Coordinates of N, CA and C in Angstrom, one line a residue:
Chain A
Q1 N 0.8 -1.2 0.0 CA 0.0 0.0 0.0 C 0.9 1.3 0.0
Q2 N 1.9 1.3 -0.9 CA 2.8 2.4 -1.0 C 2.1 3.6 -1.6
Q3 N 1.9 4.6 -0.9 CA 1.3 5.8 -1.4 C 2.3 6.9 -1.6
V4 N 3.5 6.7 -1.2 CA 4.5 7.7 -1.3 C 5.7 7.0 -1.9
K5 N 6.2 7.5 -3.1 CA 7.3 6.9 -3.8 C 8.5 7.8 -3.6
Q6 N 9.6 7.3 -3.2 CA 10.8 8.1 -2.9 C 12.0 7.6 -3.8
S7 N 12.8 8.5 -4.2 CA 14.0 8.2 -5.0 C 15.1 9.3 -4.8
P8 N 16.3 8.9 -4.9 CA 16.9 7.6 -5.2 C 16.9 6.7 -3.9
Q9 N 17.2 5.5 -4.1 CA 17.3 4.6 -2.9 C 18.6 4.9 -2.1
S10 N 19.6 5.3 -2.8 CA 20.9 5.7 -2.2 C 21.5 6.8 -3.0
L11 N 22.3 7.6 -2.3 CA 22.8 8.8 -2.8 C 24.2 9.1 -2.2
I12 N 25.2 9.3 -3.1 CA 26.5 9.6 -2.6 C 26.9 11.0 -3.1
V13 N 27.3 11.9 -2.2 CA 27.5 13.3 -2.5 C 28.9 13.7 -1.9
Q14 N 29.6 14.5 -2.5 CA 30.8 15.1 -2.0 C 30.5 16.2 -1.0
K15 N 31.4 16.3 0.0 CA 31.2 17.3 1.0 C 31.1 18.7 0.3
G16 N 30.2 19.5 0.7 CA 29.9 20.8 0.1 C 29.0 20.8 -1.0
G17 N 28.6 19.6 -1.5 CA 27.7 19.5 -2.6 C 26.2 19.6 -2.2
I18 N 25.3 19.5 -3.1 CA 23.9 19.6 -2.9 C 23.3 18.2 -3.0
S19 N 22.6 17.8 -1.9 CA 21.9 16.5 -2.0 C 20.4 16.7 -2.3
I20 N 19.9 16.0 -3.2 CA 18.5 16.1 -3.6 C 17.8 14.8 -3.5
I21 N 16.7 14.7 -2.8 CA 15.9 13.5 -2.7 C 14.4 13.9 -3.1
N22 N 13.8 13.0 -3.9 CA 12.5 13.3 -4.4 C 11.5 12.3 -3.9
C23 N 10.3 12.9 -3.8 CA 9.1 12.0 -3.4 C 7.9 12.4 -4.3
A24 N 7.1 11.4 -4.5 CA 5.8 11.7 -5.2 C 4.7 10.9 -4.5
Y25 N 3.5 11.6 -4.5 CA 2.4 11.0 -3.8 C 1.2 10.8 -4.7
E26 N 0.3 10.0 -4.3 CA -0.9 9.7 -5.1 C -2.2 10.3 -4.6
N27 N -2.3 10.3 -3.3 CA -3.6 10.7 -2.7 C -3.6 12.2 -2.5
T28 N -4.4 12.9 -3.2 CA -4.5 14.4 -3.1 C -5.1 14.9 -1.8
A29 N -5.5 14.0 -1.0 CA -6.1 14.4 0.4 C -5.0 14.6 1.4
F30 N -3.7 14.1 1.1 CA -2.6 14.4 2.0 C -2.5 15.9 2.2
D31 N -2.2 16.3 3.4 CA -2.1 17.8 3.6 C -0.9 18.1 4.5
Y32 N 0.0 17.2 4.8 CA 1.1 17.5 5.6 C 2.3 16.6 5.1
F33 N 3.4 17.2 4.9 CA 4.5 16.4 4.3 C 5.8 16.6 5.0
P34 N 6.1 15.7 5.9 CA 7.4 15.9 6.7 C 8.5 15.1 6.1
W35 N 9.7 15.5 6.5 CA 10.9 14.7 6.2 C 11.5 14.3 7.5
Y36 N 11.9 13.0 7.6 CA 12.6 12.5 8.8 C 14.0 12.1 8.5
Q37 N 14.9 12.3 9.4 CA 16.3 11.9 9.3 C 16.5 10.8 10.4
Q38 N 17.1 9.7 9.9 CA 17.4 8.6 10.9 C 18.8 8.2 10.8
F39 N 19.5 8.2 11.9 CA 20.9 7.7 12.0 C 20.8 6.3 12.5
P40 N 21.8 5.5 12.1 CA 21.8 4.1 12.5 C 21.6 3.9 14.0
G41 N 20.7 3.0 14.4 CA 20.5 2.7 15.8 C 19.6 3.7 16.5
K42 N 19.1 4.7 15.8 CA 18.3 5.8 16.4 C 16.9 5.8 15.8
G43 N 16.0 6.4 16.5 CA 14.6 6.6 15.9 C 14.6 7.8 14.9
P44 N 13.6 7.8 14.0 CA 13.5 8.9 13.1 C 13.3 10.2 13.8
A45 N 14.0 11.3 13.3 CA 13.8 12.6 13.9 C 13.3 13.5 12.9
L46 N 12.2 14.3 13.2 CA 11.6 15.3 12.3 C 12.7 16.3 11.9
L47 N 12.8 16.5 10.6 CA 13.8 17.4 10.1 C 13.2 18.7 9.6
I48 N 12.2 18.6 8.8 CA 11.5 19.8 8.3 C 10.2 19.3 7.7
A49 N 9.2 20.1 7.6 CA 7.9 19.7 7.1 C 7.2 20.9 6.4
I50 N 6.3 20.5 5.5 CA 5.6 21.6 4.7 C 4.1 21.2 4.5
R51 N 3.3 22.2 4.3 CA 1.9 22.0 3.9 C 1.7 22.4 2.4
P52 N 0.7 21.9 1.7 CA 0.6 22.0 0.3 C 0.3 23.5 -0.2
D53 N 0.0 24.4 0.8 CA -0.3 25.7 0.4 C 0.9 26.6 0.3
V54 N 2.1 25.9 0.5 CA 3.4 26.6 0.4 C 4.2 25.9 -0.6
S55 N 5.0 26.6 -1.5 CA 5.8 26.0 -2.5 C 7.2 25.7 -2.1
E56 N 7.6 26.4 -1.0 CA 9.0 26.1 -0.6 C 9.1 26.5 0.9
K57 N 9.9 25.7 1.6 CA 10.2 26.0 3.0 C 11.7 25.8 3.3
K58 N 12.3 26.7 3.9 CA 13.8 26.6 4.2 C 14.1 26.7 5.6
E59 N 14.9 25.8 6.1 CA 15.4 25.9 7.5 C 16.9 25.5 7.5
G60 N 17.7 26.6 7.6 CA 19.1 26.4 7.6 C 19.6 25.9 6.2
R61 N 20.2 24.7 6.2 CA 20.7 24.2 4.9 C 19.7 23.3 4.3
F62 N 18.6 23.1 4.9 CA 17.5 22.2 4.4 C 16.4 22.9 3.8
T63 N 16.0 22.5 2.6 CA 14.9 23.2 1.9 C 13.9 22.1 1.4
I64 N 12.6 22.3 1.6 CA 11.6 21.5 0.9 C 11.0 22.3 -0.3
S65 N 11.0 21.7 -1.4 CA 10.3 22.3 -2.6 C 9.0 21.4 -2.8
F66 N 7.9 22.1 -3.0 CA 6.6 21.4 -3.1 C 5.9 21.8 -4.4
N67 N 5.5 20.8 -5.2 CA 4.8 21.0 -6.5 C 3.5 20.3 -6.4
K68 N 2.4 21.1 -6.0 CA 1.1 20.5 -5.8 C 0.5 19.9 -7.1
S69 N 0.7 20.6 -8.2 CA 0.1 20.1 -9.4 C 0.7 18.8 -9.9
A70 N 2.0 18.7 -9.6 CA 2.7 17.4 -10.0 C 2.6 16.4 -8.9
K71 N 2.1 16.7 -7.8 CA 2.1 15.8 -6.6 C 3.5 15.3 -6.3
Q72 N 4.4 16.3 -6.2 CA 5.8 15.9 -5.9 C 6.4 16.9 -4.9
F73 N 7.3 16.4 -4.1 CA 8.0 17.3 -3.2 C 9.4 16.7 -3.0
S74 N 10.4 17.6 -2.7 CA 11.8 17.2 -2.7 C 12.5 17.9 -1.5
L75 N 13.5 17.2 -1.1 CA 14.4 17.8 0.0 C 15.7 18.1 -0.6
H76 N 16.2 19.3 -0.4 CA 17.5 19.8 -0.8 C 18.3 20.0 0.4
I77 N 19.5 19.4 0.4 CA 20.5 19.7 1.5 C 21.6 20.4 0.9
M78 N 21.8 21.7 1.2 CA 22.9 22.5 0.7 C 24.1 22.3 1.5
D79 N 25.3 22.5 0.9 CA 26.6 22.4 1.6 C 26.6 21.1 2.4
S80 N 26.3 20.0 1.8 CA 26.2 18.7 2.5 C 27.5 18.4 3.3
Q81 N 27.3 17.9 4.5 CA 28.4 17.5 5.4 C 28.4 16.1 5.7
P82 N 29.6 15.5 6.1 CA 29.6 14.1 6.4 C 28.6 13.7 7.6
G83 N 28.4 14.7 8.5 CA 27.4 14.5 9.5 C 26.0 14.4 9.1
D84 N 25.7 14.7 7.8 CA 24.4 14.5 7.2 C 24.2 13.1 6.8
S85 N 25.2 12.3 6.8 CA 25.1 10.9 6.3 C 24.1 10.2 7.2
A86 N 23.0 9.7 6.6 CA 21.9 9.1 7.3 C 20.9 8.6 6.3
T87 N 19.8 8.0 6.8 CA 18.7 7.7 6.0 C 17.6 8.7 6.1
Y88 N 17.1 9.1 5.0 CA 16.0 10.2 5.0 C 14.7 9.6 4.5
F89 N 13.7 9.8 5.2 CA 12.3 9.3 4.8 C 11.4 10.5 4.6
C90 N 10.8 10.6 3.4 CA 9.7 11.5 3.2 C 8.4 10.8 3.7
A91 N 7.4 11.6 4.0 CA 6.2 11.0 4.5 C 5.0 12.0 4.1
A92 N 3.8 11.4 4.2 CA 2.6 12.2 3.9 C 1.5 11.8 4.9
R93 N 0.7 12.8 5.3 CA -0.3 12.4 6.3 C -1.6 13.0 5.9
L94 N -2.7 12.3 6.2 CA -4.0 12.8 5.9 C -4.4 13.8 6.9
P95 N -5.4 14.6 6.6 CA -5.9 15.6 7.6 C -6.4 14.9 8.9
L96 N -6.3 15.7 10.0 CA -6.7 15.1 11.3 C -8.1 14.8 11.4
S97 N -8.9 15.4 10.4 CA -10.4 15.1 10.4 C -10.7 13.6 9.9
Y98 N -9.7 13.0 9.3 CA -9.9 11.6 8.9 C -9.7 10.7 10.0
N99 N -10.5 9.6 10.0 CA -10.3 8.6 11.1 C -9.0 8.0 11.1
N100 N -8.5 7.7 9.9 CA -7.2 7.1 9.8 C -6.2 8.1 9.3
N101 N -5.5 8.9 10.2 CA -4.6 9.9 9.8 C -3.2 9.6 10.1
D102 N -2.9 8.3 9.9 CA -1.5 7.9 10.2 C -0.5 8.4 9.1
M103 N 0.7 8.3 9.4 CA 1.8 8.8 8.5 C 2.1 7.7 7.4
R104 N 2.2 8.0 6.2 CA 2.6 7.1 5.1 C 4.0 7.5 4.7
F105 N 5.0 6.5 4.8 CA 6.4 6.8 4.6 C 6.8 6.4 3.2
G106 N 7.8 7.1 2.6 CA 8.5 6.7 1.5 C 9.5 5.6 1.9
A107 N 10.1 4.9 0.9 CA 11.0 3.8 1.2 C 12.3 4.2 1.8
G108 N 12.7 5.4 1.7 CA 13.9 5.9 2.4 C 15.0 6.1 1.4
T109 N 15.9 7.0 1.7 CA 17.1 7.2 0.9 C 18.3 7.2 1.8
R110 N 19.3 6.4 1.5 CA 20.5 6.3 2.3 C 21.5 7.3 1.7
L111 N 21.8 8.4 2.4 CA 22.7 9.4 2.0 C 24.0 9.2 2.6
T112 N 25.1 9.3 1.7 CA 26.4 9.2 2.2 C 27.1 10.5 1.7
V113 N 27.7 11.3 2.6 CA 28.4 12.4 2.2 C 29.9 12.2 2.4
K114 N 30.7 12.2 1.3 CA 32.1 11.8 1.4 C 32.9 13.1 1.7
P115 N 33.9 12.9 2.6 CA 34.7 14.1 3.0 C 35.6 14.6 1.9
Chain B
D1 N 17.3 16.0 21.9 CA 17.0 14.7 22.4 C 15.5 14.5 22.3
T2 N 15.1 13.3 22.0 CA 13.7 13.0 21.9 C 13.0 13.0 23.3
E3 N 11.8 13.4 23.3 CA 11.1 13.4 24.6 C 10.2 12.2 24.7
V4 N 10.3 11.3 23.8 CA 9.6 10.0 23.9 C 10.6 9.0 24.4
T5 N 10.4 8.4 25.5 CA 11.4 7.5 26.1 C 10.9 6.1 26.0
Q6 N 11.8 5.2 25.5 CA 11.4 3.8 25.3 C 12.4 2.9 26.1
T7 N 11.8 1.9 26.8 CA 12.6 0.9 27.5 C 12.1 -0.5 27.2
P8 N 12.9 -1.5 27.1 CA 14.4 -1.4 27.1 C 14.9 -1.0 25.8
K9 N 16.1 -0.7 25.6 CA 16.7 -0.3 24.3 C 17.0 -1.6 23.5
H10 N 17.3 -2.6 24.2 CA 17.6 -3.9 23.6 C 16.9 -5.0 24.3
L11 N 16.3 -6.0 23.6 CA 15.6 -7.1 24.2 C 15.8 -8.3 23.4
V12 N 16.3 -9.4 24.0 CA 16.4 -10.7 23.4 C 15.4 -11.6 24.1
M13 N 14.6 -12.3 23.3 CA 13.6 -13.2 24.0 C 13.4 -14.4 23.2
G14 N 13.1 -15.5 23.9 CA 12.8 -16.7 23.2 C 11.3 -16.8 22.7
M15 N 11.0 -17.7 21.9 CA 9.7 -17.7 21.2 C 8.6 -18.1 22.2
T16 N 9.0 -18.6 23.4 CA 7.9 -18.9 24.4 C 7.8 -17.9 25.5
N17 N 8.7 -16.9 25.4 CA 8.7 -15.9 26.5 C 7.6 -14.9 26.4
K18 N 7.3 -14.2 27.5 CA 6.4 -13.1 27.6 C 7.2 -11.9 28.0
K19 N 7.2 -10.8 27.3 CA 7.9 -9.6 27.6 C 7.1 -8.4 27.3
S20 N 7.5 -7.2 27.7 CA 6.8 -6.0 27.4 C 7.8 -4.9 27.0
L21 N 7.4 -4.1 26.0 CA 8.1 -2.8 25.7 C 7.3 -1.7 26.3
K22 N 8.1 -0.7 26.8 CA 7.4 0.4 27.5 C 7.8 1.7 26.8
C23 N 6.9 2.7 26.9 CA 7.1 4.0 26.3 C 6.4 5.0 27.2
E24 N 7.1 6.2 27.3 CA 6.6 7.2 28.1 C 6.8 8.6 27.4
Q25 N 5.9 9.5 27.5 CA 6.1 10.8 27.0 C 5.4 11.8 28.0
H26 N 6.1 12.9 28.1 CA 5.6 14.0 29.1 C 5.4 15.3 28.3
M27 N 4.9 15.2 27.1 CA 4.7 16.4 26.3 C 3.2 16.7 26.3
G28 N 2.4 15.9 27.0 CA 0.9 16.2 27.0 C 0.3 15.7 25.7
H29 N 0.9 14.9 24.9 CA 0.3 14.5 23.7 C -0.8 13.5 24.0
R30 N -1.8 13.5 23.1 CA -3.0 12.7 23.4 C -3.1 11.5 22.4
A31 N -2.2 11.4 21.5 CA -2.1 10.3 20.5 C -0.7 9.6 20.7
M32 N -0.8 8.3 20.8 CA 0.5 7.5 20.9 C 0.4 6.4 19.9
Y33 N 1.6 6.0 19.4 CA 1.7 5.1 18.3 C 2.8 4.0 18.6
W34 N 2.5 2.8 18.0 CA 3.6 1.8 17.9 C 3.8 1.6 16.4
Y35 N 5.1 1.7 16.1 CA 5.6 1.3 14.7 C 6.6 0.2 14.8
K36 N 6.7 -0.6 13.7 CA 7.7 -1.6 13.6 C 8.6 -1.2 12.4
Q37 N 9.9 -1.3 12.6 CA 10.8 -1.0 11.5 C 11.8 -2.1 11.3
K38 N 11.8 -2.7 10.1 CA 12.8 -3.7 9.7 C 14.0 -2.9 9.1
A39 N 15.2 -3.6 9.0 CA 16.4 -3.0 8.5 C 16.2 -2.5 7.1
K40 N 16.6 -1.2 6.9 CA 16.6 -0.6 5.6 C 15.2 -0.4 5.0
K41 N 14.2 -0.4 5.9 CA 12.8 -0.2 5.5 C 12.2 1.0 6.3
P42 N 11.1 1.6 5.8 CA 10.4 2.6 6.6 C 9.6 2.1 7.7
P43 N 9.3 2.9 8.7 CA 8.4 2.4 9.8 C 7.1 2.0 9.3
E44 N 6.5 0.9 9.9 CA 5.2 0.5 9.5 C 4.3 0.6 10.8
L45 N 3.2 1.3 10.6 CA 2.3 1.5 11.7 C 1.7 0.2 12.2
M46 N 1.6 0.0 13.5 CA 1.0 -1.1 14.1 C -0.3 -0.7 14.8
F47 N -0.2 0.2 15.8 CA -1.3 0.6 16.6 C -1.3 2.1 16.8
V48 N -2.5 2.7 17.0 CA -2.7 4.1 17.4 C -3.6 4.2 18.6
Y49 N -3.2 4.9 19.6 CA -4.1 5.2 20.7 C -4.4 6.7 20.6
S50 N -5.7 7.0 20.7 CA -6.1 8.4 20.7 C -6.9 8.6 22.0
Y51 N -6.5 9.5 22.8 CA -7.1 9.8 24.1 C -7.3 8.5 24.9
E52 N -6.2 7.7 24.9 CA -6.2 6.4 25.7 C -7.1 5.3 25.1
K53 N -7.6 5.5 24.0 CA -8.4 4.5 23.4 C -7.8 4.0 22.1
L54 N -7.8 2.7 21.9 CA -7.2 2.1 20.7 C -8.1 2.6 19.5
S55 N -7.5 3.3 18.6 CA -8.3 3.8 17.4 C -7.9 3.1 16.1
I56 N -6.7 2.6 16.0 CA -6.2 2.0 14.8 C -5.4 0.7 15.2
N57 N -5.8 -0.4 14.6 CA -5.0 -1.6 14.7 C -4.8 -2.1 13.3
E58 N -3.6 -2.0 12.8 CA -3.3 -2.3 11.4 C -3.1 -3.9 11.2
S59 N -4.1 -4.6 11.6 CA -4.1 -6.0 11.4 C -2.9 -6.7 11.9
V60 N -2.5 -6.3 13.1 CA -1.3 -6.9 13.7 C -1.7 -8.2 14.4
P61 N -0.8 -9.2 14.3 CA -1.1 -10.5 14.9 C -1.3 -10.4 16.4
S62 N -2.1 -11.2 17.0 CA -2.5 -11.1 18.4 C -1.4 -11.4 19.3
R63 N -0.3 -11.9 18.9 CA 0.9 -12.1 19.7 C 1.5 -10.7 20.2
F64 N 1.0 -9.6 19.5 CA 1.4 -8.3 20.0 C 0.1 -7.7 20.6
S65 N 0.2 -7.2 21.8 CA -0.9 -6.7 22.5 C -0.6 -5.3 23.1
P66 N -1.2 -4.3 22.6 CA -0.9 -2.9 23.2 C -1.7 -2.6 24.4
E67 N -1.2 -1.7 25.2 CA -1.9 -1.2 26.3 C -1.6 0.2 26.6
C68 N -2.6 1.0 26.9 CA -2.3 2.4 27.2 C -2.9 2.7 28.7
P69 N -2.0 2.5 29.7 CA -2.5 2.7 31.1 C -3.0 4.1 31.4
N70 N -2.3 5.1 30.8 CA -2.7 6.5 31.0 C -2.2 7.3 29.8
S71 N -2.5 8.6 29.8 CA -2.1 9.4 28.6 C -0.7 9.6 28.4
S72 N 0.2 9.2 29.4 CA 1.6 9.3 29.2 C 2.3 8.0 28.9
L73 N 1.7 6.9 29.1 CA 2.3 5.6 29.0 C 1.7 4.8 27.9
L74 N 2.6 4.0 27.3 CA 2.1 3.0 26.2 C 3.0 1.8 26.4
N75 N 2.3 0.7 26.4 CA 3.1 -0.6 26.5 C 2.8 -1.5 25.3
L76 N 3.7 -2.4 25.0 CA 3.4 -3.4 24.0 C 3.8 -4.7 24.5
H77 N 2.8 -5.5 24.8 CA 3.1 -6.8 25.4 C 3.3 -7.9 24.3
L78 N 4.4 -8.7 24.5 CA 4.8 -9.6 23.5 C 4.7 -11.0 24.0
H79 N 4.2 -11.9 23.2 CA 4.0 -13.3 23.6 C 4.1 -14.2 22.4
A80 N 4.9 -15.3 22.6 CA 4.9 -16.3 21.5 C 5.4 -15.7 20.2
L81 N 6.4 -14.8 20.2 CA 6.8 -14.2 19.0 C 7.6 -15.2 18.1
Q82 N 7.7 -14.8 16.8 CA 8.5 -15.5 15.9 C 9.8 -14.8 15.5
P83 N 10.8 -15.5 15.0 CA 12.0 -14.9 14.7 C 11.9 -13.7 13.7
E84 N 10.9 -13.8 12.8 CA 10.6 -12.7 11.8 C 10.1 -11.5 12.5
D85 N 9.7 -11.6 13.8 CA 9.3 -10.4 14.5 C 10.4 -9.5 15.0
S86 N 11.6 -10.0 14.8 CA 12.8 -9.3 15.2 C 12.9 -8.0 14.4
A87 N 13.0 -6.8 15.1 CA 12.9 -5.5 14.4 C 13.2 -4.4 15.5
L88 N 13.2 -3.2 15.0 CA 13.2 -2.0 15.8 C 11.7 -1.6 16.0
Y89 N 11.3 -1.5 17.3 CA 10.0 -1.1 17.6 C 10.0 0.3 18.1
L90 N 9.3 1.2 17.4 CA 9.3 2.6 17.7 C 8.0 3.0 18.3
C91 N 8.1 3.8 19.4 CA 6.9 4.5 19.9 C 7.0 5.9 19.5
A92 N 5.8 6.5 19.3 CA 5.7 7.9 18.9 C 4.5 8.5 19.5
S93 N 4.5 9.9 19.5 CA 3.3 10.6 20.0 C 3.1 11.8 19.2
S94 N 1.9 12.3 19.3 CA 1.6 13.6 18.6 C 0.5 14.3 19.4
Q95 N 0.4 15.6 19.3 CA -0.6 16.4 20.0 C -1.8 16.5 19.2
G96 N -3.0 16.5 19.8 CA -4.2 16.6 19.1 C -4.2 18.0 18.4
G97 N -4.6 18.0 17.1 CA -4.6 19.2 16.4 C -3.3 19.5 15.7
S98 N -2.3 18.7 15.9 CA -1.0 18.8 15.3 C -0.7 17.6 14.4
N99 N -0.1 17.8 13.3 CA 0.3 16.7 12.5 C 1.6 16.1 12.8
T100 N 2.4 16.8 13.6 CA 3.8 16.3 13.8 C 3.8 15.1 14.7
I101 N 4.5 14.1 14.3 CA 4.7 12.8 15.1 C 6.1 12.8 15.5
Y102 N 6.3 12.6 16.8 CA 7.6 12.5 17.4 C 7.9 11.1 17.8
F103 N 9.1 10.6 17.4 CA 9.5 9.2 17.6 C 10.5 9.1 18.8
G104 N 10.4 8.0 19.5 CA 11.4 7.6 20.5 C 12.6 7.0 19.8
E105 N 13.6 6.6 20.6 CA 14.8 6.0 20.0 C 14.6 4.5 19.6
G106 N 13.5 3.9 20.1 CA 13.2 2.6 19.7 C 13.7 1.5 20.6
S107 N 13.1 0.4 20.5 CA 13.6 -0.8 21.3 C 13.9 -1.9 20.2
W108 N 15.2 -2.3 20.3 CA 15.6 -3.4 19.4 C 15.2 -4.7 19.9
L109 N 14.4 -5.5 19.2 CA 13.9 -6.7 19.6 C 14.5 -7.8 18.8
T110 N 15.1 -8.8 19.4 CA 15.6 -10.0 18.8 C 14.9 -11.2 19.3
V111 N 14.3 -12.0 18.5 CA 13.5 -13.2 18.9 C 14.4 -14.4 18.5
V112 N 14.7 -15.2 19.4 CA 15.6 -16.4 19.1 C 14.8 -17.7 19.3

């Protein structure tokens, strides 16, 4: 029941480069799109999130770009650092008014930033 | 640091054992969740408690039994598990009216 498709599966970037991870969704009822960062042996941590009425959100080196008509959103990591090496999950959530408003995750992208 | 605390961090149990995973949050959140995560896979939703009532059960086998004693605590009782149940079990919480879900560090479960 994959409702969020994420690519690439893995990504290798040089230090200082830009990391780009893409996600596409099917259900137009989704109204909240977070990105989670997960380090080995740790739980997922919320990185940044966006709602569909906004086309871009930036927090530090992390930017979400959102294209509502294409049903796509992406994470850009500027000036990538070795400490950014982790697995990144995009997700989508239905409105709270829905009975089943759980989070649907993408398959994940393993990012490696080489020094 | 996460404000969702899970214990134990690691658990090894035999297939005939009974054990429990525990989760606690003090953020006043009214929704709590159990997720299961296998290696290199995204978290999969197991259960949702909303205002201490079970609101979602994603067709999880009965060998997993959730319990919500109060608004701050969430347990997952384990009995007669199979080796394929070995995974990272994540507890999470969210505030009513907010979409943000906060995860704990997880409990690594190994069934032998």
